[in-house]
Every structure is written in C-alpha cells, then in structure tokens.
Coordinates of C-alpha atoms in Angstrom, one line a residue:
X7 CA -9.2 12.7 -9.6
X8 CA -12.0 13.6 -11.9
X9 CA -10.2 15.0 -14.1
X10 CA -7.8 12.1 -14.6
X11 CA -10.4 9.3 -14.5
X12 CA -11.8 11.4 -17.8
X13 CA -8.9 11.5 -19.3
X14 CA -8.7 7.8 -18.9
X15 CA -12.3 6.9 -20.0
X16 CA -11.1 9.3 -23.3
X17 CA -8.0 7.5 -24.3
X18 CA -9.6 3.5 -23.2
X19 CA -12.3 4.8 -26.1
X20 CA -9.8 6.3 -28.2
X21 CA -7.2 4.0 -28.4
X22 CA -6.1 0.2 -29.1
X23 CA -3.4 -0.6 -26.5
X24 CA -0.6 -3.4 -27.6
X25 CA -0.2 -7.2 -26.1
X26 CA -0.6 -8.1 -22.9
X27 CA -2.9 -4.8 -23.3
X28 CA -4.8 -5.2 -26.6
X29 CA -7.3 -8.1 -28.0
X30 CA -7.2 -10.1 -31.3
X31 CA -8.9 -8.7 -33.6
X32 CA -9.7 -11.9 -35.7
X33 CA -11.6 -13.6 -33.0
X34 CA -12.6 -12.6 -29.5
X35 CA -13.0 -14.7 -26.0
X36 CA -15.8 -16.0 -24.8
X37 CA -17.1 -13.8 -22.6
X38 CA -19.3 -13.6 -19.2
X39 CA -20.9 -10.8 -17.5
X40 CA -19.5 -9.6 -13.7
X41 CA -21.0 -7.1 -11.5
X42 CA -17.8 -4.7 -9.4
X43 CA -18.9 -4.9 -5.6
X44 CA -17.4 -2.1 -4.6
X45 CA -16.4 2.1 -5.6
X46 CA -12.7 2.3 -5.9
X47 CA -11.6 -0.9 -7.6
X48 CA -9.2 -0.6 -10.2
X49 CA -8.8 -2.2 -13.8
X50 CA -5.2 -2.6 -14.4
X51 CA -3.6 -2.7 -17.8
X52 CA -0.1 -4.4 -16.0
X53 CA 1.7 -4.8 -13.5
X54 CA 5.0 -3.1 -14.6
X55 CA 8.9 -4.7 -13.5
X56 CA 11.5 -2.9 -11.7
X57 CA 13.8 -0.9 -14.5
X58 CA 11.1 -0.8 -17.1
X59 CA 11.2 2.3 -19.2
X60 CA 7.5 5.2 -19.1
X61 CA 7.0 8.3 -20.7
X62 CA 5.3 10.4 -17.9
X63 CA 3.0 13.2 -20.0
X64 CA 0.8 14.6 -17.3
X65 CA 1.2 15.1 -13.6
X66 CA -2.5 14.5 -12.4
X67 CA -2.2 15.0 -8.6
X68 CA 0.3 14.8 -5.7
X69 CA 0.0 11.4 -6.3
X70 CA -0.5 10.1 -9.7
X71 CA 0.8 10.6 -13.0
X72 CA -0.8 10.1 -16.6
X73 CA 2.0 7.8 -18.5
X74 CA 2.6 6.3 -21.8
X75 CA 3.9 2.5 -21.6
X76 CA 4.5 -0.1 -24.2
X77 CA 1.6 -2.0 -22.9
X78 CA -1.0 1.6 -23.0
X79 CA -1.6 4.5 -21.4
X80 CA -2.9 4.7 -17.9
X81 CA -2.1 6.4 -14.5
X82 CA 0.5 5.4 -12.0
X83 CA 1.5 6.5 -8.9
X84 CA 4.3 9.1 -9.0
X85 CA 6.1 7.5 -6.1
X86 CA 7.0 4.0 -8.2
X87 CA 8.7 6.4 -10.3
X88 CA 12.4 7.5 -10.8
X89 CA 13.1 10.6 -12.8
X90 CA 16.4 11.5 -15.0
X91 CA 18.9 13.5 -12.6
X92 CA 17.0 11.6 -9.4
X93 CA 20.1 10.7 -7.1
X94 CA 19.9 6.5 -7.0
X95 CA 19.1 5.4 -3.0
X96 CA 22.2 4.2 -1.3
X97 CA 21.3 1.0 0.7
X98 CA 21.8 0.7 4.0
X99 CA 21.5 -1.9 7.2
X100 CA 18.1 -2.0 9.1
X101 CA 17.2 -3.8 11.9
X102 CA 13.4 -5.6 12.2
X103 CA 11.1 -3.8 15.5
X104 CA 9.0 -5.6 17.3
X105 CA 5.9 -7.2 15.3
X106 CA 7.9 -6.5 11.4
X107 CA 6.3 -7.9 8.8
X108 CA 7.6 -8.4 5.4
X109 CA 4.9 -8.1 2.1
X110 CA 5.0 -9.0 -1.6
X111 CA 3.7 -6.1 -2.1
X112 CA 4.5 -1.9 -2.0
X113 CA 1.0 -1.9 -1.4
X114 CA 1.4 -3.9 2.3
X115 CA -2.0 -5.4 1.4
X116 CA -2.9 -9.0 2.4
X117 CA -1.3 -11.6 4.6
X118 CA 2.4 -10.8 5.0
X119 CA 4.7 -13.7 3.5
X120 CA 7.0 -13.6 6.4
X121 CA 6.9 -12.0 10.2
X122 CA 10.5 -11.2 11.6
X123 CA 11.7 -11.5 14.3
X124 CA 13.1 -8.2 16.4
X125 CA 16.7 -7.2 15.1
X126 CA 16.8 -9.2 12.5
X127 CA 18.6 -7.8 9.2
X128 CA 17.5 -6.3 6.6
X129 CA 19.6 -4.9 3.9
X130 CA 17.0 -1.4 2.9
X131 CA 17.2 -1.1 -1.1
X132 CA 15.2 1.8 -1.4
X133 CA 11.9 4.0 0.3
X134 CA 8.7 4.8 -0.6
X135 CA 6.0 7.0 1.2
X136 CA 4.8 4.5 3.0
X137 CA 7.5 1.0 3.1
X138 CA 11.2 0.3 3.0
X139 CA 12.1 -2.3 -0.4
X140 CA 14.2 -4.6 1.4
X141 CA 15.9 -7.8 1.3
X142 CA 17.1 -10.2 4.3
X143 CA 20.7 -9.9 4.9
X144 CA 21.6 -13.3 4.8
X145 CA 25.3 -12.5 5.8
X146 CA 26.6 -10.8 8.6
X147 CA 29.7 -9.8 8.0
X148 CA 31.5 -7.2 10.3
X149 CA 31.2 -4.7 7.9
X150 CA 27.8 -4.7 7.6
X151 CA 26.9 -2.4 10.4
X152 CA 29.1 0.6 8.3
X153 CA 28.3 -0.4 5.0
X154 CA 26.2 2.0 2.6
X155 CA 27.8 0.8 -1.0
X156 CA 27.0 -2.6 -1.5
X157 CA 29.7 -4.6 -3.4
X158 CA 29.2 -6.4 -7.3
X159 CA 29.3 -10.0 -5.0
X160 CA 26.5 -8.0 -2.9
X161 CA 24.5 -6.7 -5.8
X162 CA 25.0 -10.0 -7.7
X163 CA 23.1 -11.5 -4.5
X164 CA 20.4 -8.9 -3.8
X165 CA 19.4 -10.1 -7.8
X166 CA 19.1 -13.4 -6.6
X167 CA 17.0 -12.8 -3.2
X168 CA 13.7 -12.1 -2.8
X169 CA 12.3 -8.6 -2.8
X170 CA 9.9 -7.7 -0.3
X171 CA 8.3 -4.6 1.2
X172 CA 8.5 -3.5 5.1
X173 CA 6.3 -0.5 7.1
X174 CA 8.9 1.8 7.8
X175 CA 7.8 2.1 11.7
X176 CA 9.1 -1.3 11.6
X177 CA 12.8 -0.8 10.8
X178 CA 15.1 0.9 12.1
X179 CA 19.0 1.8 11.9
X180 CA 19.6 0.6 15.1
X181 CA 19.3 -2.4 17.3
X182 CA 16.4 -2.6 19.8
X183 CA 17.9 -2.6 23.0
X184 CA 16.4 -3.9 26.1
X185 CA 16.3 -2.1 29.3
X186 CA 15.0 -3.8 32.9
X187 CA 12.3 -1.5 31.9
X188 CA 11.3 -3.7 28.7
X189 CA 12.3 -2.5 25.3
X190 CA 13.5 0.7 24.8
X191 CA 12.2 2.8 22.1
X192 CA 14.6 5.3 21.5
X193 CA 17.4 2.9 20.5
X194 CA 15.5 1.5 17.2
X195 CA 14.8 4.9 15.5
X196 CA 16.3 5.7 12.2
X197 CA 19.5 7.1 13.8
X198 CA 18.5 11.3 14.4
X199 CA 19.5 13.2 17.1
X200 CA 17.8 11.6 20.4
X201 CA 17.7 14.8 22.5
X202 CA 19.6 16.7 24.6
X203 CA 21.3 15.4 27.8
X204 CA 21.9 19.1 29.4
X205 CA 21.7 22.2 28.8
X206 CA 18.3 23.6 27.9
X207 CA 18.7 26.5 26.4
X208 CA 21.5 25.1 23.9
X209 CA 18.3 22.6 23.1
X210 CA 16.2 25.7 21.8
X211 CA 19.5 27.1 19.9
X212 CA 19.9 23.7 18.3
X213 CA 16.0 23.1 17.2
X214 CA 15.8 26.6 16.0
X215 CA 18.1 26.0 13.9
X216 CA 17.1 23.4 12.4
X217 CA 13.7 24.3 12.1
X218 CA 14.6 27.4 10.4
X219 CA 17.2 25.3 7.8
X220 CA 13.8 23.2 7.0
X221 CA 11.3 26.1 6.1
X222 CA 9.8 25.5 2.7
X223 CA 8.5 28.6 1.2
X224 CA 4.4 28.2 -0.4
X225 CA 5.4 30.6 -3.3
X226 CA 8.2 27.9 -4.2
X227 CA 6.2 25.2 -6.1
X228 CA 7.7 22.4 -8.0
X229 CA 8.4 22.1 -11.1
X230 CA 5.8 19.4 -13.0
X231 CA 7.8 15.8 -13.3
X232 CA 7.0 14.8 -16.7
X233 CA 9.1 13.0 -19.8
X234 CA 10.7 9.7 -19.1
X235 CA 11.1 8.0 -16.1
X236 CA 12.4 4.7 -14.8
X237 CA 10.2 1.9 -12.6
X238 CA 11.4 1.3 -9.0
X239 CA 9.9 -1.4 -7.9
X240 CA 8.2 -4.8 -9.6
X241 CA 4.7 -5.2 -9.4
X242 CA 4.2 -1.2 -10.1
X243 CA 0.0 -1.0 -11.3
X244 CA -0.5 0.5 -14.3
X245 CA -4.2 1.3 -13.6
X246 CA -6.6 2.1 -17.0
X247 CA -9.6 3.3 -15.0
X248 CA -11.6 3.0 -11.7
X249 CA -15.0 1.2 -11.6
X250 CA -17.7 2.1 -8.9
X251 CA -20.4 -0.4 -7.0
X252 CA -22.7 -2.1 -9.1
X253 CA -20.3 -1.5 -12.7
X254 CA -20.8 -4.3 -14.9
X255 CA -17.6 -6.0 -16.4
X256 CA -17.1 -8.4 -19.3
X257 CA -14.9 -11.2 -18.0
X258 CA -12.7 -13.3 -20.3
X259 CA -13.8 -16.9 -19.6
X260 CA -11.3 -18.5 -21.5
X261 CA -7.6 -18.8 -22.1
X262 CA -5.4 -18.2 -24.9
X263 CA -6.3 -14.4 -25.1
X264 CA -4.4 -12.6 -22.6
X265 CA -1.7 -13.3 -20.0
X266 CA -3.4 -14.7 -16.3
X267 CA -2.8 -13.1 -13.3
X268 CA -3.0 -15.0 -10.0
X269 CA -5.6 -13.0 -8.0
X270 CA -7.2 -11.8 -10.7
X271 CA -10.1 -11.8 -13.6
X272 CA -9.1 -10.8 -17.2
X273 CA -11.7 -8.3 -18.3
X274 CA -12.3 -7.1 -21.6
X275 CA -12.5 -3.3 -22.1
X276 CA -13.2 -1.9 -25.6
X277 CA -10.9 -4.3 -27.2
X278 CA -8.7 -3.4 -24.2
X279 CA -7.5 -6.1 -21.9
X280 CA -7.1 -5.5 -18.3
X281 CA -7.1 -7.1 -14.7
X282 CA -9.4 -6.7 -11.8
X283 CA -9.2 -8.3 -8.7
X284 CA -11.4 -11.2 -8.5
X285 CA -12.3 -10.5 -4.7
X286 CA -14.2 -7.8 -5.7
X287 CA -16.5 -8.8 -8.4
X288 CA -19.4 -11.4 -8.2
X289 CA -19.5 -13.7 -11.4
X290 CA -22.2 -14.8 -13.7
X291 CA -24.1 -17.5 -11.8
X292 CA -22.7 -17.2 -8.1
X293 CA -24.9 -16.3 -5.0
X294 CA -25.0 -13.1 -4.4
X295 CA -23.5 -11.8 -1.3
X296 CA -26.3 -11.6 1.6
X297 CA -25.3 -8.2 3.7
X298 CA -25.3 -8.9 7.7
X299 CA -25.8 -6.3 10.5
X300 CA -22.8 -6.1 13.0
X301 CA -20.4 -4.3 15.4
X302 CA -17.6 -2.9 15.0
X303 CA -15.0 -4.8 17.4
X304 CA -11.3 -3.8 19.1
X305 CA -9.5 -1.3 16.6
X306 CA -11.9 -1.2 13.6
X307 CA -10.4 1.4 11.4
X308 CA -12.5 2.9 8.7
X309 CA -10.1 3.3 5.0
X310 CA -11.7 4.7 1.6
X311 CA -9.9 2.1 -0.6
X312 CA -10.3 -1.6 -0.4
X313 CA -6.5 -1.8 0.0
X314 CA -6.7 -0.6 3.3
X315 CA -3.9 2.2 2.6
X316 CA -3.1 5.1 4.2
X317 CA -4.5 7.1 6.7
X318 CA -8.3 6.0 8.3
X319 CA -10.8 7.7 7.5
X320 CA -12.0 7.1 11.7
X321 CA -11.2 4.9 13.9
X322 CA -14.6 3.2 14.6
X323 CA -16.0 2.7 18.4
X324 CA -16.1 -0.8 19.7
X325 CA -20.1 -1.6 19.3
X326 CA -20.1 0.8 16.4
X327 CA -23.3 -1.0 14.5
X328 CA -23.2 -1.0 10.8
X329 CA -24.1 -3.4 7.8
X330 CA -21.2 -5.9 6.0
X331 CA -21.8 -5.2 1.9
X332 CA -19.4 -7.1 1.2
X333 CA -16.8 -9.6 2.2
X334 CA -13.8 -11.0 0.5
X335 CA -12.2 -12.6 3.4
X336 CA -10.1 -9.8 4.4
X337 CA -11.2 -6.7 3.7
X338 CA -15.5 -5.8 3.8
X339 CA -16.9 -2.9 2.7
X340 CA -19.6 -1.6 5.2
X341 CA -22.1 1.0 5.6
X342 CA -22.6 2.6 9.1
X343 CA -25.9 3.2 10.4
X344 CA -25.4 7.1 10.8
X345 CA -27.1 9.6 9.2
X346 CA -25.2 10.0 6.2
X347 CA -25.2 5.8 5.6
X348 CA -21.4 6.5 5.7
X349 CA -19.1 3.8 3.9
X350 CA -15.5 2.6 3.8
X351 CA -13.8 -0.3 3.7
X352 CA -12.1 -2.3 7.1
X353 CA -10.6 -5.1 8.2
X354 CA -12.9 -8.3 8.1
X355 CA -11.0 -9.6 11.6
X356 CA -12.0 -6.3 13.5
X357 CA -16.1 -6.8 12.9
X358 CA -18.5 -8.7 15.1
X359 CA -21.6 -10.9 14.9
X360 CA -22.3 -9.7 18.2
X361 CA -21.4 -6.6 20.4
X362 CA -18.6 -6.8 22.5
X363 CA -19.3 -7.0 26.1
X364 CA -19.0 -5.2 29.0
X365 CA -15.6 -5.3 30.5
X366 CA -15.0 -6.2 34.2
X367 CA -11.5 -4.8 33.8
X368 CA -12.8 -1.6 32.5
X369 CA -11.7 -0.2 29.2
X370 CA -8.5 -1.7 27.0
X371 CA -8.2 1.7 25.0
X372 CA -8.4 -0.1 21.7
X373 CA -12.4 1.0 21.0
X374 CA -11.7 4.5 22.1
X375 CA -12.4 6.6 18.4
X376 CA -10.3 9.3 19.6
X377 CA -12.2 10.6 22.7
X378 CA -10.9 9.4 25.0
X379 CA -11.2 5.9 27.3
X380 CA -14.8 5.3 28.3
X381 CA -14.0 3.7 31.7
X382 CA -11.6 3.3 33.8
X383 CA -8.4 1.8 33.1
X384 CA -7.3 -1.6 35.4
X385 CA -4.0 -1.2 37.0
X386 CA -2.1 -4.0 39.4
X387 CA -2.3 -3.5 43.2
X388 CA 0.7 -2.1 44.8
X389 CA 2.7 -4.6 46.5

C-alpha cells in the first residue's frame, strides 16, 4: 500500500488531471483551511458510472489497481472492474433472509435505504466480494423461479429500477422455509449440495472428490490484469490518495469550480480537484471535537477503515474502556486504553457513556471477544 500511495503522491504532483478533476487556471476558488480527523480517509477524484471505460496500468495489490481515467489517474479497487474475455454474470432470482437490508452503496456503509422483508424478490444482477448488485423483482411471473436470461422487456426494466447493493448472507436462491422448529436455515442457502441423507462412506467419496477437483496449486499464480477494463457498478471511487489524522486540506468554499457531491467537501489538491467526505474533516471556524472516555457496549467491533468494511480487527469486550476521537454520527474512531493505545474505527450505536451492568440473567454472549461466555447462560425451566 506504500508503494501505491507513492506512486499516487508522484503523479497528483506530476500531473494536471481534466474537468470534474482539474482547476481553472485563470482564477482559483476561494479557499478555507480543514484539518482530516482520521488515518485512512480518502480524496477521491470521481465517482465513476457503471460501463465507463479505464485503462488499468499497474496491479498494486490483491485489491487495488493503479488506472488511467478521463477524469486522472488514481487507484480503484480491482473488484469494480470487468476485464476483456471476463464472462458477463448471468442474473438470477434471490430471495431476502431474515434482517436483508438493501444499500446505495457497494460499500454497505451508512443507513440502508430499504429493509426487506424475508423472501422477498430480488432479481441478483451481478456479485462482488462482499454484496450481491440487485434490483427488486417487481413481477412475479411463473417463470421467474427458472429464469437465468432476462428478456429485452426485462433488461428494458432493470434500466429503469433502482440499483442497490445486498450482503450476500442475506440472499439466497431459495425460499426460507419454516419448520415448527422456527426458520430453517438450510433451505435459504445459495442452492449447493445440503449433505448426505445415508450412506457415510459415499459422503467421504463425494467430498474427496470435490475437494481434490478444487486444489489450487501455489506455483500457479495469475497472470497481472492490466490494459482496459470496463466499470461494474455506479458509484465506483476513483481514489487520488489517502490522508492520515491531523492532514490539513484546502477546501473549496465556493461554487462554480467543481461539480458538488452530496456528502462531501471539494478540496483542492495541486490544481487537482477531489472529494473528501465531509464527516471526517473539522472546518475553519467549527468547535473542535472534545474526546469522551467510554465503554465498549453489546457487539462493539473494532474495523481499520472508517467504512466499517470487512473483517474486525476484534470484537471488543462489553465494558471494554477506551476514549471517542471522533464522532460523525455513525461511525467514531477510538483509542483503547491498552498498552499499545490501539485504534480503529466502530460503530457509534455499540459505545457507552457508562458501563454496562451486571446481568441478573447472566451473560447474552454478544460481549464475549471470542473467549468464551463469561457467565452462565439463562435457560427456561422445564415444564
């Protein structure tokens, strides 16, 4: 990652990017000062649209790629791209678990814009690491159960509906089914192979198998995905660089210069314009932000990025104390009082003013950091 934000700061000195990416010349913004609140936040040249055209030149990581845009150059993530030769996803039907949310976003960050109910419809467009790209299935035909082309009146339609984003846990190929038991998991996976009925040593035979078909070889390593690739999804960051706590930022305080992005402050970067989320940066002239000492509460998970993305860093003990750096209404960055003043980024519902108390009913399991629970767990009396 060093090594590509480098190559980042070299080409943001370098180079003059093109509109919504580059500044006039003739006569510049006003301008006011901003201080970044936190490591990790990004400046973003644009947020690119599904089908847009990049020239990919450098594969960075597992994750990112170095690419060449008509807007600048800047690193994306190699997921939100599709290469030449790729095979195109073939849609298929999903149905909503328990709890689905749909986001706006790839990156499932904020406060999803709708919750579904179980076994509702989804028609699944395409997958990412982490998320399904679907669309509500409005219709419910028959066919739809069998369906994996969609028709011209079906893609004519999924133009015209809303795009969103879904946790893959969260949908499935088939229905939920309910059971006297309560739901039943098993029913609402993606479709696999469920297990065998009899007949355990055909069940060793069969996983074998299949285990040997899957064996990837370490000496076999991929060939480097570069030259020009196709956008997969809207909203796709093209990121310029990465600022750290306590970076100072030039912020464009008026209009007319640069294209405004809801959510977001236009900075001004060598000439360069570029968004950064406005969450994360105090302004000229506001309070600063007075840090607090709390607890960690029920299921406080500890992330590296201020999106909250993939996997925790540690799941933090109820009572946990630490300090709040930062708060921007969802997310606060917060230092734990260990010996290596350790800090990350969690959910602002999952702190506390005050520690959580003592239980009569003995432990929920929710606090537990992976050890275990600490007391014992309630059960009903038998009748």
């Amino acid at each position: 990652m060093k090594k590509a934000m480098a190559i980042l700061l070299a080409l943001t000195l370098g180079c003059s990017l093109a509109l919504p990416a580059s500044a006039e010349s003739a006569k510049g913004p006003k301008l006011e000062t901003g201080v970044i609140q936190a490591d990790g936040i990004p400046a973003i040249l644009w947020f690119l649209s599904q089908g847009e055209q990049v020239e990919v030149t450098e594969e960075l990581d597992e994750k990112n790629s170095l690419v060449e845009t008509e807007y600048g150059t800047g690193t994306m993530e190699t997921q939100l791209l599709r290469f030449p030769g790729e095979p195109e996803y073939e849609p298929w039907i999903g149905y909503a678990r328990y709890n689905a949310s749909l986001y706006e976003s790839y990156e499932l960050c904020g406060k999803p814009v709708k919750q579904l109910q179980t076994n509702t419809k989804v028609r699944v467009l395409d997958e990412l690491e982490d998320c399904y790209v679907v669309t509500l299935q409005l219709e419910d035909p028959e066919t739809d159960e069998t369906a994996t082309e969609p028709t011209t009146e079906e893609t004519e339609e999924e133009e015209k509906t809303p795009v969103y984003f879904a946790e893959k846990d969260k949908i499935g190929k088939n229905p939920v089914q309910y059971s006297s038991g309560g739901e039943s998991s098993g029913s609402s996976g993606g479709g696999g192979y469920s297990g065998p009925q009899d007949g355990g040593d055909i069940s060793m035979a069969y996983y074998t198998l299949n285990l040997l078909s899957n064996v990837v070889f370490e000496d076999e390593e991929e060939e480097e995905k570069t030259g020009p690739a196709q956008v997969r999804v809207d909203g796709a960051k093209l990121i310029l660089l990465y600022f750290q706590m306590g970076d100072t930022v030039q912020i464009v305080a008026e209009g007319g210069f640069a294209p405004e992005v809801e959510g977001y402050v236009t900075i001004l970067i060598d000439e360069t314009y570029a968004y950064v989320p406005q969450n994360w940066v105090l302004r000229e002239g506001e309070e600063p932000f007075e840090s607090w000492d709390g607890y960690a509460g029920y299921n406080c998970k500890l992330f590296d990025n201020y999106l909250l993305r993939g996997k925790a860093l540690k799941q933090l003990s109820a009572n946990t104390k630490l300090t709040v750096l930062w708060d921007d209404g969802v997310v606060s960055l917060v230092r734990l009082n260990d010996k290596d003043e350790t800090t990350g980024f969690v959910a602002s519902s999952t702190l506390r003013t005050t520690p959580v108390p003592p239980s009569t009913g003995g432990d929920t399991g929710s606090s537990s950091s992976g050890g275990g629970s600490s007391g014992p767990v309630w059960t009903p009396p038998a009748l």
